[in-house]
Amino acid sequence: MKSYIFQSIRLTLVLLVLLCVIYPVSVAFVAKFSKGAGKGEQSFFNRKVVGYKAVGQSFSDPRYFWGRPSAVSYNAAGSAGSNKGPSNPDYLKEVKSRVDTLLKYHPYAERKDIPADLVTASGSGLDPNISVEAADLQVRRVAELRGFSLSQIQELVIENTEAPFLGFLGPRKVNVLQLNIALDQISTYHEN
Amino acid sequence: MNTEINGIIATYLLTVIIAFPLGKYLAKVFAGEKVWTDFLCPLESIIYKLSGINPKQQMNWKQHMKALLTINSVWLIYGFFVLIYQDKLPLNPDGNPGMTPDLSFNTIISFVVNCNLQHYSGETGVSYLTQHFVLMFLQFTSAATGIASAVVLFKAFREKSTTQLGNFWELFLKSITRLLLPLSLIVALILAFNGTPASYESKDQFVSMEGDTVDVSRGPAAQFVAIKHLGTNGGGFFGANSSHPLENPNYLTNMVEAISQMIIPMAMIIAFGYFIRKKKLAYTIYAVMTLGMFMLLVPSIIGETAGNPAIAALGVDQNHGAMEGKEVRFGAVATAYWSTITTIVSTGSVNGMHDSTMPLTGLWQLLGMMINSFFGGCGVGILNYFIYLIIAVFISGLMVGRTPEFLGHKVEAREVKIAALVTLLSPFLIMAGTALASFVLVSYPNADWAVKPANWLNNPGFHGFSEMLYEVTSANANNGSGFEGLGDNNIFWNVVTGVILFLGRFLPIIGPVAIAGLLGQKKYIPESAGTLKVDTITFSIMTLAVILVLNALSYFPALALGPIAEYFTLIK
C-alpha cells in the first residue's frame, strides 16, 4: 500500500512535466506559425485592429448590418447563452419584442422574412455569423441609409457569404464584422 | 439544410473509419504485441524508472483497484489546494481569484472523475496554471484511468482462467503515451491552425467598429480542447464551451471535435473483441450501441430542425430550426448531432446550449446520460455496458432454468449482487438528488447561500424542474453538460453534485472490475450445446431490452414531470 502512495506521487510529478509543460509548450510553439500566431486572428480596418475575425461584436447602428442578439452583449471577456427554455413565457415576450423592433426598422418586410437566428441569442453570445436570409432582410435598410443601390449592397452580401465547408458540408453564413468592414470600405470610396 | 445533413453524415462516417483500426491497434498495444509506436518504449522506461515502478509486476483485480484509488486520491488532494490558492500562484495573467473551498471541492472531484461539470466560467474562475496543471492534467489522467480499468476487465476474459491481470501503472501510462497524447497533439494542431488560440497571452483589448472598448479572453486553449474531447471529458476552456468561436472556430473544427470525442469509446469495443479473441461478441455489442445511438439521434435532429413552435407562432421563419442557444456556423443539425453524442459518450461538451433545446431533445439527452453505455465514456462505457450484460445473462439464465454463464465462467450470486447494486445506484443517486434539490427549493427558498434557492432556476415550470434533474443526472453519469441556466455555484449544488460525482464514478468502475476479476479466476467451463451464447442477435436484443426496461422503470416518473410535461404544454 505504502509503495502505491510513493509511486502515485512520483508518477504524478513526472506526468505533470510531460503533459502540462512539454505537450502544451510544443503546441504553442508550432502554433506561432499559424495565421494569428496562436493568439487569435484579428480583423483590420484602415490598418487599425477592429476586432477578432471569429468573435462577433455588437452592431446597433442602422447603417451597419446587425448580428444576432447576445446574452452577454458581445462582451468577449466572458461568454454565455441565454439558457432560456423553449416554453419560458418571459423569453417568448422578449423574442416578440425583437420581432417588433425588426419590423419597425424594416417596414418593407413581413414576419415570415425574419429568420429565427436574428431573434434568438446564440450559444456563446459571441456568434460572428448570421444566416444569408438575415443579411438579405437588412440589405434594403442599409442601402437606403447609405445611399447605395439595392444591387450594390446585395452584391456585397454575396461576396461576403461563406460557402459550406468544402462546398457541401454545413451551413452557408455571413460574417457580420467582415461584411461591415467591406461596407465601410465601399462607403469611404463612395464619399470620396 | 441538405449540406447540414451531409455534414453530420461525413462526421459519423469518418468517426467509424478511424475507430475500427484504432481499436485493433489498442488491442495490440495492451496485449504487448509489436506496434509502430514502440519507439516510445525508452520514454516509458524513463517514466517507470523515475516513478519507481516495475511494469512487469502482475496485479489481481484488488491490487488494480487499490493502485487506482491511491493515485486518484493524490490528484484530489493536490488539485483541491492548487485551485484554492491559484490567485497566489504564477501564470494568472488575468488576475483571477482563488476558488472557494466548496467550489474547489466540486471542481476537483468533477475533473478527477472525468465529468467536468463546471460551476465556474473558464474566463474568470481559473488561471492558465490551473487550466493546464490541474484541469488539463486530469483530462488526460482520468481518461487513462477509465481505459486502464476497462483493460483490466479485458484481461480477465483473455485467458481461460487467470488472476494475473497485468500491471495498472503500465496500462495507465500506455493509455497516455500510446493513445491520448499523440492524438491530442494532432487535434491541438488542427485546432490551432484553424483559429483556436494556443499561446499563453492574456486578455486582449480592442476598439470595435462602433467605438466600444472590448476585452477578449484568450489563452492556451487548443491543447486543452483536444484532450477535452479525446478523453471524453468535456470541460470548456471558455465558459460557453465548444460553442465559443475561439474554442470551436469553424465547421471543420466542429467535425474534428465531434469525431475526437467518439473514436476512443468506439475503438474500445473493437479492441475488446480483438483482445479476448471474440470479435463477433464485440460486433454485436457495437451493433446494440449503434442502434441505441440512432434511437436518440434521429428524433433529436427532427425536433431541432422543426424549430420552436412557440416562435413559429410569432410568424418567424423557422427554416434553420430552433436557433436559440445555437451558432449559425454549425446549424441546428450539427448541434443536434453533437447533443446526442456528447450525452451518450459522457463527454458533456456542448456546441449549443442544451437548456434551450426543444423539450423532447432534452429528454433524449437525459436518456443518453441515464443509460450511459451507448459507447459511453473512455473505458467506463464498456464497463457500464458489462453490468447490463451480466443482468441480461442472469435474466436469460432464469428464463431457461440454468446457472447463467458468461464466456465460460459461472455467474453466481456474488457477481449478480454486485451487478444489481451498481444498477440500482444510478436511479438512487439521480432520484434522491433531484428530490433533495426540489425539497430544498420549496422549503428553504431564502437560505443564505451564494445563490438563494429561490434564484436557482432560470426558467419557470416544468423546464425549471428539468434543470435540476439534468444537473443531477449529468453528475451521476460523469457527463458534465448542464442545463446551464441553473444557478449552481453555491454550497448546496457544489457539495451534493460533488458527492454524487464521486459515487457515480468509482462504484461503477470497481463493480464491473470486481465481477470480471471474480469470474476470471473461476474454473473455465468449455462451451456445450446448453451454453448461453452471448454473441447472437437474440442475446443482443435481450440486452437492449434489459437496458430499455431498466431505464424506463427507473426514470419515467421523473422524465414525465420534466421534459415530457413541457412538451405537452408547448404543442397545445
Short mmCIF file of N, CA and C in Angstrom, two decimals, chain A residues 1 4-5 7-8 10-12 14-16 19-21 23-25 27-28 30-31 33-34 38-39 42 49-52 54 57-61 64 68 76-79 82-88 91-92 95 99 111-112 114-116 120-124 126-131 133 165 168-171 173 177 180-181 184, chain B residues 3 6 47 49-52 63 66 70-71 75 78 123 132-133 136-137 140 169 172 184 189 192-193 197-201 203-204 206-210 215-218 223 239-240 243-245 251-252 308 310-311 314-317 320 323-330 353 355-359 458-460 463 484-485 566 570:
data_model
loop_
_atom_site.label_atom_id
_atom_site.label_comp_id
_atom_site.label_asym_id
_atom_site.label_seq_id
_atom_site.Cartn_x
_atom_site.Cartn_y
_atom_site.Cartn_z
N MET A 1 0.83 -1.21 0.00
CA MET A 1 0.00 0.00 0.00
C MET A 1 0.86 1.25 0.00
N TYR A 4 2.40 2.04 -3.20
CA TYR A 4 1.47 2.68 -4.14
C TYR A 4 1.45 4.19 -3.96
N ILE A 5 1.50 4.63 -2.70
CA ILE A 5 1.43 6.07 -2.45
C ILE A 5 2.64 6.78 -3.08
N GLN A 7 4.67 5.64 -5.40
CA GLN A 7 4.65 5.52 -6.86
C GLN A 7 3.67 6.53 -7.46
N SER A 8 2.50 6.68 -6.81
CA SER A 8 1.49 7.62 -7.31
C SER A 8 2.03 9.04 -7.35
N ARG A 10 5.18 10.08 -7.36
CA ARG A 10 6.28 10.25 -8.33
C ARG A 10 5.76 10.24 -9.77
N LEU A 11 4.83 9.32 -10.06
CA LEU A 11 4.28 9.26 -11.41
C LEU A 11 3.54 10.56 -11.74
N THR A 12 2.81 11.08 -10.75
CA THR A 12 2.08 12.34 -10.96
C THR A 12 3.04 13.47 -11.32
N VAL A 14 6.08 13.26 -12.64
CA VAL A 14 6.66 13.07 -13.97
C VAL A 14 5.65 13.44 -15.05
N LEU A 15 4.39 13.00 -14.84
CA LEU A 15 3.38 13.28 -15.86
C LEU A 15 3.04 14.76 -15.94
N LEU A 16 3.14 15.47 -14.81
CA LEU A 16 2.91 16.92 -14.85
C LEU A 16 3.88 17.59 -15.82
N LEU A 19 2.81 16.31 -19.53
CA LEU A 19 1.50 16.70 -20.05
C LEU A 19 1.19 18.19 -19.90
N CYS A 20 1.85 18.84 -18.95
CA CYS A 20 1.48 20.23 -18.69
C CYS A 20 2.60 21.20 -19.06
N VAL A 21 3.77 20.68 -19.39
CA VAL A 21 4.85 21.56 -19.85
C VAL A 21 5.23 21.19 -21.29
N TYR A 23 4.02 19.02 -23.58
CA TYR A 23 2.94 18.99 -24.58
C TYR A 23 2.40 20.38 -24.93
N PRO A 24 1.91 21.16 -23.96
CA PRO A 24 1.32 22.45 -24.36
C PRO A 24 2.33 23.44 -24.92
N VAL A 25 3.56 23.42 -24.41
CA VAL A 25 4.54 24.38 -24.90
C VAL A 25 4.93 24.06 -26.34
N VAL A 27 2.97 22.65 -28.56
CA VAL A 27 1.85 23.07 -29.41
C VAL A 27 1.87 24.59 -29.58
N ALA A 28 2.08 25.31 -28.47
CA ALA A 28 2.11 26.77 -28.54
C ALA A 28 3.22 27.23 -29.49
N VAL A 30 4.56 25.55 -32.15
CA VAL A 30 4.20 25.31 -33.56
C VAL A 30 3.09 26.26 -34.00
N ALA A 31 2.17 26.56 -33.08
CA ALA A 31 1.03 27.42 -33.42
C ALA A 31 1.47 28.83 -33.80
N PHE A 33 3.27 29.55 -36.04
CA PHE A 33 3.33 29.62 -37.50
C PHE A 33 1.96 29.65 -38.15
N SER A 34 0.90 29.68 -37.33
CA SER A 34 -0.45 29.74 -37.90
C SER A 34 -0.83 31.20 -38.12
N GLY A 38 -1.29 31.92 -33.19
CA GLY A 38 -1.75 31.23 -31.99
C GLY A 38 -2.37 32.15 -30.96
N LYS A 39 -2.61 33.42 -31.36
CA LYS A 39 -3.23 34.34 -30.40
C LYS A 39 -4.64 34.71 -30.83
N GLN A 42 -6.91 38.51 -36.01
CA GLN A 42 -7.55 39.82 -35.88
C GLN A 42 -8.06 40.35 -37.21
N VAL A 49 -6.70 47.60 -35.67
CA VAL A 49 -7.42 46.40 -35.24
C VAL A 49 -8.84 46.80 -34.85
N VAL A 50 -9.82 46.16 -35.47
CA VAL A 50 -11.20 46.48 -35.08
C VAL A 50 -11.91 45.26 -34.50
N GLY A 51 -11.15 44.20 -34.25
CA GLY A 51 -11.77 43.04 -33.63
C GLY A 51 -11.11 41.75 -34.02
N TYR A 52 -11.73 40.67 -33.59
CA TYR A 52 -11.26 39.34 -33.95
C TYR A 52 -12.21 38.74 -34.96
N ALA A 54 -13.10 35.78 -35.64
CA ALA A 54 -14.01 34.73 -35.21
C ALA A 54 -15.01 35.21 -34.15
N GLN A 57 -19.15 40.96 -32.72
CA GLN A 57 -19.22 42.18 -31.91
C GLN A 57 -20.55 42.88 -32.14
N SER A 58 -20.86 43.80 -31.25
CA SER A 58 -22.18 44.41 -31.25
C SER A 58 -22.30 45.46 -32.37
N PHE A 59 -23.38 45.38 -33.13
CA PHE A 59 -23.71 46.42 -34.10
C PHE A 59 -25.15 46.86 -33.86
N SER A 60 -25.33 48.14 -33.51
CA SER A 60 -26.70 48.60 -33.28
C SER A 60 -27.06 49.78 -34.19
N ASP A 61 -26.03 50.40 -34.80
CA ASP A 61 -26.25 51.50 -35.73
C ASP A 61 -26.99 50.96 -36.96
N TYR A 64 -25.23 49.86 -40.20
CA TYR A 64 -24.48 48.61 -40.28
C TYR A 64 -25.43 47.42 -40.35
N ARG A 68 -26.63 38.80 -34.28
CA ARG A 68 -27.69 38.17 -33.50
C ARG A 68 -27.77 38.76 -32.11
N ALA A 76 -16.64 40.00 -24.88
CA ALA A 76 -15.87 38.78 -25.10
C ALA A 76 -14.93 38.46 -23.94
N ALA A 77 -14.98 39.23 -22.85
CA ALA A 77 -14.24 38.84 -21.65
C ALA A 77 -14.86 37.59 -21.06
N GLY A 78 -16.16 37.39 -21.33
CA GLY A 78 -16.85 36.17 -20.91
C GLY A 78 -17.57 35.57 -22.10
N SER A 79 -18.47 34.64 -21.85
CA SER A 79 -19.25 34.06 -22.93
C SER A 79 -20.38 33.25 -22.31
N SER A 82 -28.27 32.39 -23.46
CA SER A 82 -29.33 32.89 -22.57
C SER A 82 -29.81 31.79 -21.65
N ASN A 83 -29.67 30.53 -22.08
CA ASN A 83 -30.21 29.39 -21.35
C ASN A 83 -31.70 29.50 -21.09
N LYS A 84 -32.42 30.19 -21.98
CA LYS A 84 -33.86 30.27 -21.84
C LYS A 84 -34.49 29.01 -22.42
N GLY A 85 -35.42 28.44 -21.69
CA GLY A 85 -36.13 27.26 -22.17
C GLY A 85 -37.13 27.63 -23.24
N PRO A 86 -37.47 26.67 -24.11
CA PRO A 86 -38.33 26.98 -25.25
C PRO A 86 -39.74 27.42 -24.87
N SER A 87 -40.20 27.11 -23.66
CA SER A 87 -41.58 27.44 -23.31
C SER A 87 -41.67 28.59 -22.31
N ASN A 88 -40.53 29.20 -21.99
CA ASN A 88 -40.49 30.25 -20.98
C ASN A 88 -41.26 31.50 -21.45
N TYR A 91 -39.31 34.77 -21.89
CA TYR A 91 -38.43 34.66 -23.05
C TYR A 91 -39.22 34.90 -24.34
N LEU A 92 -40.40 34.30 -24.42
CA LEU A 92 -41.17 34.45 -25.66
C LEU A 92 -41.59 35.91 -25.86
N VAL A 95 -38.60 37.63 -27.36
CA VAL A 95 -38.48 37.34 -28.79
C VAL A 95 -39.48 38.17 -29.58
N VAL A 99 -38.87 40.85 -32.61
CA VAL A 99 -39.55 40.80 -33.91
C VAL A 99 -40.14 42.17 -34.23
N ARG A 111 -43.32 39.28 -41.42
CA ARG A 111 -42.81 38.43 -40.34
C ARG A 111 -42.08 37.20 -40.89
N LYS A 112 -42.62 36.66 -41.96
CA LYS A 112 -42.01 35.42 -42.47
C LYS A 112 -40.64 35.67 -43.12
N ILE A 114 -38.36 37.23 -41.52
CA ILE A 114 -37.39 37.29 -40.42
C ILE A 114 -36.92 35.87 -40.08
N PRO A 115 -35.63 35.57 -40.25
CA PRO A 115 -35.14 34.23 -39.91
C PRO A 115 -34.92 34.11 -38.41
N ALA A 116 -35.07 32.89 -37.90
CA ALA A 116 -35.03 32.67 -36.45
C ALA A 116 -33.72 33.16 -35.83
N THR A 120 -33.03 35.21 -31.96
CA THR A 120 -32.65 34.31 -30.87
C THR A 120 -31.18 34.53 -30.53
N ALA A 121 -30.86 34.37 -29.24
CA ALA A 121 -29.47 34.56 -28.81
C ALA A 121 -28.65 33.31 -29.11
N SER A 122 -27.37 33.50 -29.43
CA SER A 122 -26.50 32.37 -29.77
C SER A 122 -26.04 31.66 -28.50
N GLY A 123 -25.38 30.52 -28.69
CA GLY A 123 -24.90 29.74 -27.55
C GLY A 123 -23.77 30.43 -26.81
N SER A 124 -22.86 31.06 -27.54
CA SER A 124 -21.70 31.68 -26.93
C SER A 124 -21.94 33.14 -26.56
N LEU A 126 -21.32 35.23 -28.64
CA LEU A 126 -20.28 35.88 -29.46
C LEU A 126 -20.35 35.40 -30.89
N ASP A 127 -21.52 34.91 -31.33
CA ASP A 127 -21.63 34.36 -32.68
C ASP A 127 -21.24 35.42 -33.71
N PRO A 128 -20.21 35.13 -34.53
CA PRO A 128 -19.78 36.13 -35.51
C PRO A 128 -20.67 36.14 -36.76
N ASN A 129 -21.52 35.13 -36.89
CA ASN A 129 -22.25 34.95 -38.15
C ASN A 129 -23.74 35.22 -38.03
N ILE A 130 -24.34 35.49 -39.21
CA ILE A 130 -25.79 35.43 -39.35
C ILE A 130 -26.08 34.60 -40.60
N SER A 131 -27.34 34.16 -40.73
CA SER A 131 -27.70 33.39 -41.91
C SER A 131 -27.78 34.34 -43.11
N GLU A 133 -30.25 34.65 -45.07
CA GLU A 133 -31.57 35.29 -45.01
C GLU A 133 -31.55 36.51 -44.09
N PHE A 165 -18.41 24.26 -45.79
CA PHE A 165 -17.06 23.70 -45.77
C PHE A 165 -16.91 22.71 -46.93
N PHE A 168 -19.87 21.42 -49.54
CA PHE A 168 -21.06 20.59 -49.30
C PHE A 168 -21.29 20.19 -47.84
N LEU A 169 -20.50 20.71 -46.92
CA LEU A 169 -20.67 20.30 -45.52
C LEU A 169 -21.01 21.51 -44.64
N GLY A 170 -22.20 21.46 -44.03
CA GLY A 170 -22.57 22.51 -43.08
C GLY A 170 -23.25 23.68 -43.75
N PRO A 171 -23.68 24.65 -42.93
CA PRO A 171 -24.50 25.76 -43.45
C PRO A 171 -23.69 26.84 -44.17
N LYS A 173 -23.18 30.97 -44.52
CA LYS A 173 -23.31 32.00 -43.49
C LYS A 173 -22.60 33.28 -43.90
N LEU A 177 -18.92 41.05 -39.08
CA LEU A 177 -17.83 42.01 -38.98
C LEU A 177 -17.17 42.22 -40.34
N ASN A 180 -19.41 44.27 -42.58
CA ASN A 180 -19.46 45.69 -42.22
C ASN A 180 -18.16 46.42 -42.56
N ILE A 181 -17.04 45.70 -42.44
CA ILE A 181 -15.77 46.32 -42.85
C ILE A 181 -15.82 46.61 -44.36
N ASP A 184 -18.01 49.65 -44.96
CA ASP A 184 -17.33 50.92 -44.68
C ASP A 184 -16.30 51.24 -45.76
N THR B 3 -26.93 20.50 -46.95
CA THR B 3 -25.50 20.48 -46.66
C THR B 3 -25.27 20.23 -45.17
N ASN B 6 -25.46 16.50 -44.87
CA ASN B 6 -24.18 15.96 -45.37
C ASN B 6 -23.10 16.05 -44.30
N ILE B 47 10.07 6.94 -17.55
CA ILE B 47 8.98 7.31 -16.62
C ILE B 47 8.84 6.26 -15.52
N LYS B 49 11.14 4.35 -14.36
CA LYS B 49 12.30 4.44 -13.50
C LYS B 49 12.15 5.61 -12.53
N LEU B 50 11.77 6.77 -13.08
CA LEU B 50 11.62 7.95 -12.23
C LEU B 50 10.51 7.75 -11.19
N SER B 51 9.53 6.91 -11.52
CA SER B 51 8.41 6.73 -10.59
C SER B 51 8.59 5.51 -9.69
N GLY B 52 9.67 4.77 -9.88
CA GLY B 52 9.90 3.60 -9.05
C GLY B 52 8.91 2.48 -9.31
N GLN B 63 -5.64 -5.44 -6.30
CA GLN B 63 -4.44 -4.56 -6.34
C GLN B 63 -4.61 -3.46 -7.38
N LYS B 66 -6.72 -0.85 -5.82
CA LYS B 66 -6.00 -0.10 -4.79
C LYS B 66 -5.09 0.94 -5.43
N THR B 70 -5.52 4.94 -5.02
CA THR B 70 -4.43 5.70 -4.41
C THR B 70 -4.05 6.90 -5.27
N ILE B 71 -3.82 6.66 -6.54
CA ILE B 71 -3.35 7.78 -7.38
C ILE B 71 -4.47 8.81 -7.56
N TRP B 75 -4.40 12.95 -6.66
CA TRP B 75 -4.84 14.05 -7.53
C TRP B 75 -5.88 14.91 -6.84
N TYR B 78 -4.03 17.17 -4.27
CA TYR B 78 -3.19 18.13 -4.98
C TYR B 78 -4.04 19.23 -5.64
N GLU B 123 -13.21 31.80 -18.19
CA GLU B 123 -12.58 33.11 -18.36
C GLU B 123 -12.26 33.77 -17.02
N HIS B 132 -4.15 24.24 -17.04
CA HIS B 132 -3.29 23.18 -17.54
C HIS B 132 -2.83 22.21 -16.48
N PHE B 133 -2.31 22.73 -15.37
CA PHE B 133 -1.66 21.84 -14.39
C PHE B 133 -2.66 21.09 -13.52
N MET B 136 -6.39 20.26 -17.24
CA MET B 136 -5.98 19.52 -18.43
C MET B 136 -5.22 18.26 -18.02
N PHE B 137 -4.41 18.35 -16.99
CA PHE B 137 -3.70 17.18 -16.47
C PHE B 137 -4.69 16.06 -16.16
N PHE B 140 -6.30 14.20 -19.09
CA PHE B 140 -5.51 13.06 -19.56
C PHE B 140 -5.64 11.88 -18.60
N TRP B 169 -0.15 0.39 -13.54
CA TRP B 169 0.63 1.57 -13.97
C TRP B 169 0.97 1.48 -15.45
N PHE B 172 -2.18 2.19 -17.49
CA PHE B 172 -2.49 3.61 -17.34
C PHE B 172 -1.53 4.46 -18.17
N SER B 184 -3.85 13.87 -29.10
CA SER B 184 -4.06 15.25 -28.66
C SER B 184 -3.17 16.21 -29.44
N LEU B 189 -3.10 20.73 -32.92
CA LEU B 189 -2.52 21.49 -34.03
C LEU B 189 -3.56 21.82 -35.09
N ALA B 192 -5.36 24.72 -33.64
CA ALA B 192 -4.55 25.94 -33.62
C ALA B 192 -4.45 26.56 -35.01
N PHE B 193 -4.36 25.72 -36.02
CA PHE B 193 -4.25 26.26 -37.38
C PHE B 193 -5.60 26.67 -37.96
N PRO B 197 -6.84 29.81 -30.11
CA PRO B 197 -5.58 30.30 -29.54
C PRO B 197 -4.82 29.19 -28.83
N ALA B 198 -3.49 29.27 -28.87
CA ALA B 198 -2.66 28.27 -28.21
C ALA B 198 -1.55 28.92 -27.40
N SER B 199 -1.46 30.25 -27.45
CA SER B 199 -0.36 30.92 -26.74
C SER B 199 -0.82 31.33 -25.35
N TYR B 200 0.16 31.70 -24.51
CA TYR B 200 -0.14 31.98 -23.11
C TYR B 200 -0.48 33.46 -22.85
N GLU B 201 -0.78 34.21 -23.91
CA GLU B 201 -1.02 35.64 -23.71
C GLU B 201 -2.35 35.90 -23.03
N LYS B 203 -5.71 38.43 -21.75
CA LYS B 203 -6.80 39.10 -22.47
C LYS B 203 -6.26 40.20 -23.39
N ASP B 204 -6.94 40.39 -24.52
CA ASP B 204 -6.58 41.47 -25.43
C ASP B 204 -7.70 42.51 -25.38
N PHE B 206 -9.54 45.72 -27.72
CA PHE B 206 -9.59 46.46 -28.98
C PHE B 206 -10.80 47.39 -28.96
N VAL B 207 -10.80 48.36 -29.91
CA VAL B 207 -11.94 49.25 -30.06
C VAL B 207 -12.74 48.77 -31.26
N SER B 208 -14.02 48.49 -31.05
CA SER B 208 -14.82 47.86 -32.10
C SER B 208 -15.19 48.88 -33.17
N MET B 209 -15.83 48.42 -34.25
CA MET B 209 -16.26 49.29 -35.35
C MET B 209 -17.14 50.43 -34.85
N GLU B 210 -17.96 50.12 -33.84
CA GLU B 210 -18.86 51.17 -33.34
C GLU B 210 -18.25 51.95 -32.19
N ASP B 215 -12.92 43.71 -24.30
CA ASP B 215 -11.88 42.77 -23.89
C ASP B 215 -12.18 41.41 -24.51
N VAL B 216 -11.14 40.72 -24.94
CA VAL B 216 -11.32 39.37 -25.46
C VAL B 216 -10.48 38.39 -24.66
N SER B 217 -11.12 37.39 -24.08
CA SER B 217 -10.37 36.36 -23.36
C SER B 217 -9.68 35.45 -24.36
N ARG B 218 -8.43 35.10 -24.02
CA ARG B 218 -7.69 34.17 -24.88
C ARG B 218 -7.00 33.15 -23.99
N GLN B 223 -4.65 23.19 -26.83
CA GLN B 223 -4.13 21.99 -26.17
C GLN B 223 -5.21 21.35 -25.30
N GLY B 239 -16.18 29.74 -20.94
CA GLY B 239 -17.47 29.43 -20.32
C GLY B 239 -18.46 28.78 -21.27
N ALA B 240 -18.49 29.25 -22.51
CA ALA B 240 -19.50 28.75 -23.44
C ALA B 240 -19.09 27.45 -24.11
N SER B 243 -19.23 26.03 -28.03
CA SER B 243 -19.99 26.97 -28.86
C SER B 243 -19.20 28.27 -28.99
N HIS B 244 -18.14 28.42 -28.17
CA HIS B 244 -17.33 29.64 -28.20
C HIS B 244 -16.54 29.70 -29.51
N PRO B 245 -16.58 30.85 -30.19
CA PRO B 245 -15.93 30.91 -31.51
C PRO B 245 -14.41 30.72 -31.47
N TYR B 251 -16.58 25.01 -39.18
CA TYR B 251 -17.24 23.72 -39.35
C TYR B 251 -16.24 22.56 -39.32
N LEU B 252 -15.05 22.81 -39.84
CA LEU B 252 -14.02 21.76 -39.80
C LEU B 252 -13.67 21.40 -38.35
N ASN B 308 -38.88 25.92 -32.91
CA ASN B 308 -39.69 26.09 -31.70
C ASN B 308 -41.11 26.51 -32.11
N ALA B 310 -43.48 27.71 -30.44
CA ALA B 310 -43.92 28.97 -29.83
C ALA B 310 -43.37 30.17 -30.60
N ILE B 311 -42.19 30.00 -31.22
CA ILE B 311 -41.62 31.10 -32.01
C ILE B 311 -42.22 31.09 -33.41
N LEU B 314 -45.16 33.18 -33.72
CA LEU B 314 -44.96 34.63 -33.89
C LEU B 314 -44.79 34.99 -35.36
N GLY B 315 -44.79 33.99 -36.22
CA GLY B 315 -44.67 34.25 -37.65
C GLY B 315 -43.25 34.23 -38.17
N VAL B 316 -42.28 33.95 -37.28
CA VAL B 316 -40.88 34.00 -37.68
C VAL B 316 -40.52 32.75 -38.49
N ASP B 317 -39.67 32.93 -39.48
CA ASP B 317 -39.23 31.84 -40.34
C ASP B 317 -38.39 30.83 -39.55
N HIS B 320 -34.24 27.40 -40.47
CA HIS B 320 -32.95 26.95 -39.94
C HIS B 320 -33.10 26.22 -38.61
N MET B 323 -33.03 28.09 -33.18
CA MET B 323 -31.69 28.68 -33.14
C MET B 323 -31.31 29.27 -31.77
N GLU B 324 -32.22 29.30 -30.82
CA GLU B 324 -31.84 29.81 -29.50
C GLU B 324 -30.71 28.93 -28.94
N GLY B 325 -29.63 29.58 -28.51
CA GLY B 325 -28.51 28.82 -27.92
C GLY B 325 -27.66 28.10 -28.94
N LYS B 326 -27.90 28.31 -30.24
CA LYS B 326 -27.08 27.64 -31.25
C LYS B 326 -26.27 28.67 -32.03
N GLU B 327 -25.25 28.18 -32.73
CA GLU B 327 -24.37 29.04 -33.51
C GLU B 327 -24.69 28.85 -34.99
N VAL B 328 -24.67 29.95 -35.74
CA VAL B 328 -25.02 29.88 -37.16
C VAL B 328 -24.01 29.02 -37.93
N ARG B 329 -22.72 29.05 -37.53
CA ARG B 329 -21.73 28.32 -38.32
C ARG B 329 -21.88 26.80 -38.21
N PHE B 330 -22.59 26.30 -37.19
CA PHE B 330 -22.81 24.86 -37.09
C PHE B 330 -24.20 24.48 -37.59
N MET B 353 -26.44 25.44 -26.50
CA MET B 353 -26.89 25.32 -25.11
C MET B 353 -28.06 24.32 -24.98
N ASP B 355 -29.95 23.81 -22.49
CA ASP B 355 -31.10 24.38 -21.77
C ASP B 355 -32.14 24.93 -22.74
N SER B 356 -31.68 25.36 -23.93
CA SER B 356 -32.59 25.99 -24.88
C SER B 356 -33.04 25.04 -25.98
N THR B 357 -32.68 23.76 -25.90
CA THR B 357 -33.16 22.83 -26.92
C THR B 357 -34.63 22.50 -26.64
N MET B 358 -35.28 21.89 -27.64
CA MET B 358 -36.68 21.54 -27.51
C MET B 358 -36.88 20.52 -26.38
N PRO B 359 -38.07 20.52 -25.77
CA PRO B 359 -38.27 19.64 -24.61
C PRO B 359 -37.91 18.18 -24.88
N ASN B 458 -33.52 29.18 -13.92
CA ASN B 458 -33.52 30.23 -14.93
C ASN B 458 -34.83 30.22 -15.70
N ASN B 459 -35.60 29.17 -15.53
CA ASN B 459 -36.85 29.03 -16.27
C ASN B 459 -37.92 28.52 -15.31
N PRO B 460 -39.17 28.98 -15.50
CA PRO B 460 -40.23 28.54 -14.59
C PRO B 460 -40.79 27.18 -15.00
N HIS B 463 -39.81 23.17 -17.04
CA HIS B 463 -38.44 23.30 -17.51
C HIS B 463 -37.48 23.54 -16.35
N GLU B 484 -27.55 24.94 -18.34
CA GLU B 484 -26.67 25.85 -17.63
C GLU B 484 -27.36 27.07 -17.03
N GLY B 485 -28.66 27.17 -17.24
CA GLY B 485 -29.35 28.26 -16.58
C GLY B 485 -29.36 28.10 -15.06
N GLU B 566 -43.36 19.40 -20.30
CA GLU B 566 -43.10 20.65 -21.02
C GLU B 566 -43.48 20.50 -22.49
N LEU B 570 -46.13 22.82 -24.71
CA LEU B 570 -45.65 23.61 -25.85
C LEU B 570 -46.46 23.33 -27.11
#
